[in-house]
Amino acid sequence: KQEVTQIPAALSVPEGENLVLNCSFTDSAIYNLQWFRQDPGKGLTSLLLIQSSQREQTSGRLNASLDKSSGRSTLYIAASQPGDSATYLCAVPSQSGNQFYFGTGTSLTVIP
Amino acid sequence: GAVVSQHPSWVICKSGTSVKIECRSLDFQATTMFWYRQFPKQSLMLMATSNEGSKATYEQGVEKDKFLINHASLTLSTLTVTSAHPEDSSFYICSATTGTATQPQHFGDGTRLSIL
């Protein structure tokens, strides 16, 4: 069974800092990896999706990288803002496509 | 694009009541919808997978008679919590995709269920 872990579990940084969130998965045979953001009491907002053939994806201040062989993905947030405060989740689908494995999440707080 | 609407967003009801939660894909046809449960400060736990026109596939430990799932059309899936009790209180989230879980997942805003 795929296991997805995120480090750190919580992170607090001053506004303006660049930061990196980590995601690791045990089974490297993945189709893709998706990063989500969840605000308190809300659903998930998709940030980036990286296909297995890709190395990275960028959207604005966000950059996600994928290293399948080592079972890792990182989400880089440049020039962090208080509005970036949220929980960030990574997730990968199962090989059969009938399951979606979520990471444990990183709770980010950006201090003004 | 790819908007998923979940309704209601918050429900408070008495123990023994049955509660229905709707998940709609507004601008795409969702072949597959997933239902999750989330406890405070924890990640999402998959409850069941529903494919349009088929019976839902439930994860181990999830009571299918307790959590009834219907996916009658390509744009609507419903989760009914039957005879709800306080231990059923949780945050329920649906996601929808045009194919399997290998396709991008689009999530609803969740439903907070509180059983008194």
Tab-separated table of C-alpha atoms in Angstrom:
chain	number	residue	atom	x	y	z
A	1	LYS	CA	0.000	0.000	0.000
A	2	GLN	CA	1.228	3.455	-0.917
A	3	GLU	CA	2.229	5.625	2.031
A	4	VAL	CA	2.610	9.360	1.636
A	5	THR	CA	4.414	11.433	4.233
A	6	GLN	CA	4.897	15.160	4.511
A	7	ILE	CA	7.584	16.997	6.417
A	8	PRO	CA	7.415	19.217	8.344
A	9	ALA	CA	3.993	18.766	9.933
A	10	ALA	CA	3.892	22.453	10.774
A	11	LEU	CA	5.898	25.450	9.657
A	12	SER	CA	5.884	29.075	10.722
A	13	VAL	CA	7.810	31.679	8.738
A	14	PRO	CA	7.950	35.475	8.522
A	15	GLU	CA	6.398	37.122	5.514
A	16	GLY	CA	8.641	37.317	2.480
A	17	GLU	CA	10.603	34.155	3.104
A	18	ASN	CA	11.005	31.442	0.514
A	19	LEU	CA	10.066	28.013	1.794
A	20	VAL	CA	10.015	24.355	0.813
A	21	LEU	CA	7.458	21.725	1.711
A	22	ASN	CA	8.371	18.077	1.333
A	23	CYS	CA	6.354	15.066	0.261
A	24	SER	CA	7.622	11.490	0.079
A	25	PHE	CA	5.909	8.356	-1.176
A	26	THR	CA	6.878	4.713	-0.833
A	27	ASP	CA	5.801	3.345	-4.229
A	28	SER	CA	7.528	5.180	-7.040
A	29	ALA	CA	5.216	3.752	-9.725
A	30	ILE	CA	2.890	6.738	-9.795
A	31	TYR	CA	0.921	8.331	-12.621
A	32	ASN	CA	1.116	11.804	-11.202
A	33	LEU	CA	1.311	13.783	-8.002
A	34	GLN	CA	-1.001	16.589	-7.016
A	35	TRP	CA	-0.494	19.379	-4.495
A	36	PHE	CA	-3.505	20.884	-2.737
A	37	ARG	CA	-4.194	23.694	-0.361
A	38	GLN	CA	-6.836	23.468	2.357
A	39	ASP	CA	-8.038	26.449	4.333
A	40	PRO	CA	-9.620	25.780	7.763
A	41	GLY	CA	-13.078	24.290	7.446
A	42	LYS	CA	-12.894	24.274	3.664
A	43	GLY	CA	-12.401	21.803	0.884
A	44	LEU	CA	-9.265	21.338	-1.165
A	45	THR	CA	-7.987	23.641	-3.864
A	46	SER	CA	-5.734	22.083	-6.456
A	47	LEU	CA	-2.445	23.958	-6.822
A	48	LEU	CA	-0.319	21.901	-9.157
A	49	LEU	CA	-0.387	18.511	-10.832
A	50	ILE	CA	2.830	16.903	-12.034
A	51	GLN	CA	2.654	14.012	-14.441
A	52	SER	CA	5.076	11.145	-13.879
A	53	SER	CA	7.007	12.154	-17.011
A	54	GLN	CA	7.543	15.700	-15.758
A	55	ARG	CA	10.198	17.021	-13.424
A	56	GLU	CA	8.459	20.183	-12.309
A	57	GLN	CA	5.476	22.459	-12.679
A	58	THR	CA	5.192	26.159	-11.973
A	59	SER	CA	2.252	28.398	-11.211
A	60	GLY	CA	2.980	31.926	-10.112
A	61	ARG	CA	5.014	31.836	-6.917
A	62	LEU	CA	4.624	28.077	-6.639
A	63	ASN	CA	6.988	25.511	-8.068
A	64	ALA	CA	6.574	21.789	-7.576
A	65	SER	CA	9.245	19.253	-8.431
A	66	LEU	CA	9.034	15.500	-8.740
A	67	ASP	CA	11.732	12.866	-8.395
A	68	LYS	CA	10.011	9.543	-8.944
A	69	SER	CA	13.069	7.389	-8.433
A	70	SER	CA	13.634	8.718	-4.945
A	71	GLY	CA	9.932	8.957	-4.136
A	72	ARG	CA	9.964	12.667	-3.415
A	73	SER	CA	8.244	15.862	-4.376
A	74	THR	CA	8.799	19.378	-3.117
A	75	LEU	CA	6.590	22.433	-3.203
A	76	TYR	CA	8.541	25.662	-3.291
A	77	ILE	CA	6.746	28.866	-2.314
A	78	ALA	CA	8.545	32.072	-3.172
A	79	ALA	CA	8.134	35.342	-1.275
A	80	SER	CA	5.572	33.956	1.131
A	81	GLN	CA	2.543	36.047	2.093
A	82	PRO	CA	0.117	35.826	5.039
A	83	GLY	CA	-2.527	34.683	2.573
A	84	ASP	CA	-0.459	31.569	1.950
A	85	SER	CA	-1.258	30.362	5.466
A	86	ALA	CA	-3.108	27.063	5.086
A	87	THR	CA	-2.561	23.318	5.177
A	88	TYR	CA	-0.802	21.906	2.148
A	89	LEU	CA	-1.449	18.338	1.076
A	90	CYS	CA	0.175	16.199	-1.554
A	91	ALA	CA	-1.556	13.163	-3.030
A	92	VAL	CA	-0.923	10.369	-5.508
A	93	PRO	CA	-3.377	7.998	-7.187
A	94	SER	CA	-3.096	4.250	-6.872
A	95	GLN	CA	-1.967	2.261	-9.887
A	96	SER	CA	-5.505	1.003	-10.434
A	97	GLY	CA	-6.845	4.549	-10.288
A	98	ASN	CA	-9.529	3.725	-7.747
A	99	GLN	CA	-7.761	5.205	-4.770
A	100	PHE	CA	-6.128	8.492	-3.930
A	101	TYR	CA	-3.491	8.569	-1.223
A	102	PHE	CA	-3.080	11.790	0.712
A	103	GLY	CA	-0.061	12.927	2.636
A	104	THR	CA	-0.229	13.849	6.276
A	105	GLY	CA	-0.195	17.563	5.459
A	106	THR	CA	1.933	20.569	6.377
A	107	SER	CA	0.288	23.397	8.276
A	108	LEU	CA	1.871	26.661	7.145
A	109	THR	CA	1.641	29.951	8.997
A	110	VAL	CA	3.110	33.079	7.419
A	111	ILE	CA	3.578	35.809	9.986
A	112	PRO	CA	3.027	39.399	8.804
B	1	GLY	CA	-13.453	25.467	-14.952
B	2	ALA	CA	-13.813	22.137	-13.122
B	3	VAL	CA	-16.074	23.337	-10.346
B	4	VAL	CA	-17.503	20.948	-7.784
B	5	SER	CA	-20.356	22.137	-5.614
B	6	GLN	CA	-21.096	20.441	-2.326
B	7	HIS	CA	-24.274	21.099	-0.381
B	8	PRO	CA	-25.035	21.760	2.395
B	9	SER	CA	-21.889	23.282	3.813
B	10	TRP	CA	-22.993	22.838	7.420
B	11	VAL	CA	-25.599	20.646	9.052
B	12	ILE	CA	-26.615	20.410	12.690
B	13	CYS	CA	-29.237	17.843	13.560
B	14	LYS	CA	-30.483	15.535	16.262
B	15	SER	CA	-29.272	12.012	16.808
B	16	GLY	CA	-31.228	9.493	14.747
B	17	THR	CA	-31.752	11.845	11.814
B	18	SER	CA	-30.685	10.885	8.306
B	19	VAL	CA	-28.675	13.507	6.458
B	20	LYS	CA	-28.111	13.756	2.721
B	21	ILE	CA	-25.088	15.516	1.250
B	22	GLU	CA	-24.930	16.385	-2.435
B	23	CYS	CA	-21.884	16.641	-4.631
B	24	ARG	CA	-22.304	18.163	-8.072
B	25	SER	CA	-19.868	18.713	-10.892
B	26	LEU	CA	-21.028	21.952	-12.461
B	27	ASP	CA	-19.097	22.165	-15.693
B	28	PHE	CA	-17.852	18.669	-16.447
B	29	GLN	CA	-19.052	15.099	-16.418
B	30	ALA	CA	-17.743	13.215	-13.433
B	31	THR	CA	-17.356	9.555	-14.189
B	32	THR	CA	-16.016	8.937	-10.730
B	33	MET	CA	-16.662	10.645	-7.439
B	34	PHE	CA	-14.898	10.013	-4.179
B	35	TRP	CA	-16.203	10.605	-0.680
B	36	TYR	CA	-13.830	11.431	2.148
B	37	ARG	CA	-14.096	11.996	5.846
B	38	GLN	CA	-11.737	14.275	7.716
B	39	PHE	CA	-11.228	14.531	11.452
B	40	PRO	CA	-9.754	17.681	13.020
B	41	LYS	CA	-6.089	18.190	12.218
B	42	GLN	CA	-5.944	14.957	10.241
B	43	SER	CA	-5.694	14.178	6.573
B	44	LEU	CA	-8.521	12.910	4.413
B	45	MET	CA	-9.725	9.346	4.774
B	46	LEU	CA	-11.339	7.781	1.728
B	47	MET	CA	-14.735	6.329	2.521
B	48	ALA	CA	-15.945	5.143	-0.842
B	49	THR	CA	-15.610	5.466	-4.591
B	50	SER	CA	-18.673	5.857	-6.740
B	51	ASN	CA	-18.926	5.405	-10.479
B	52	GLU	CA	-21.922	6.650	-12.380
B	53	GLY	CA	-24.544	3.951	-12.714
B	54	SER	CA	-22.709	1.459	-10.502
B	55	LYS	CA	-22.724	0.515	-6.862
B	56	ALA	CA	-20.211	2.332	-4.745
B	57	THR	CA	-17.041	0.617	-3.592
B	58	TYR	CA	-16.534	1.094	0.130
B	59	GLU	CA	-13.238	1.120	1.959
B	60	GLN	CA	-12.614	-1.398	4.669
B	61	GLY	CA	-14.288	-0.443	7.906
B	62	VAL	CA	-16.872	1.853	6.309
B	63	GLU	CA	-20.432	0.642	6.843
B	64	LYS	CA	-22.245	0.716	3.536
B	65	ASP	CA	-25.640	0.535	5.231
B	66	LYS	CA	-24.699	3.526	7.322
B	67	PHE	CA	-23.281	5.643	4.542
B	68	LEU	CA	-25.460	5.272	1.468
B	69	ILE	CA	-23.945	6.537	-1.757
B	70	ASN	CA	-25.824	7.126	-4.954
B	71	HIS	CA	-24.275	8.266	-8.243
B	72	ALA	CA	-27.272	8.382	-10.544
B	73	SER	CA	-25.902	10.832	-13.093
B	74	LEU	CA	-22.590	12.082	-14.409
B	75	THR	CA	-22.971	15.304	-12.463
B	76	LEU	CA	-24.436	14.247	-9.134
B	77	SER	CA	-23.481	11.932	-6.305
B	78	THR	CA	-25.120	11.872	-2.889
B	79	LEU	CA	-23.971	10.584	0.469
B	80	THR	CA	-26.694	9.818	3.000
B	81	VAL	CA	-25.689	9.302	6.596
B	82	THR	CA	-28.494	7.168	7.967
B	83	SER	CA	-29.617	7.355	11.584
B	84	ALA	CA	-26.729	9.648	12.393
B	85	HIS	CA	-25.158	9.593	15.841
B	86	PRO	CA	-22.689	11.957	17.523
B	87	GLU	CA	-19.743	9.782	16.461
B	88	ASP	CA	-20.688	10.488	12.840
B	89	SER	CA	-19.944	14.165	13.388
B	90	SER	CA	-17.127	15.072	11.030
B	91	PHE	CA	-16.130	16.994	7.928
B	92	TYR	CA	-17.170	15.218	4.735
B	93	ILE	CA	-15.608	16.133	1.389
B	94	CYS	CA	-16.301	14.883	-2.096
B	95	SER	CA	-14.103	14.987	-5.146
B	96	ALA	CA	-14.905	14.385	-8.763
B	97	THR	CA	-12.885	13.360	-11.765
B	98	THR	CA	-13.536	12.703	-15.413
B	99	GLY	CA	-11.878	9.310	-15.194
B	100	THR	CA	-10.091	7.412	-12.521
B	101	ALA	CA	-7.967	8.770	-9.702
B	102	THR	CA	-5.148	9.217	-12.223
B	103	GLN	CA	-7.009	12.219	-13.588
B	104	PRO	CA	-6.953	15.601	-11.794
B	105	GLN	CA	-9.147	15.611	-8.733
B	106	HIS	CA	-11.567	18.473	-8.128
B	107	PHE	CA	-12.909	18.929	-4.649
B	108	GLY	CA	-16.048	20.358	-3.140
B	109	ASP	CA	-15.903	22.770	-0.229
B	110	GLY	CA	-16.916	20.107	2.263
B	111	THR	CA	-19.840	19.596	4.624
B	112	ARG	CA	-19.472	19.959	8.359
B	113	LEU	CA	-21.868	17.560	10.036
B	114	SER	CA	-22.657	18.002	13.725
B	115	ILE	CA	-24.948	15.483	15.408
B	116	LEU	CA	-26.330	16.508	18.766
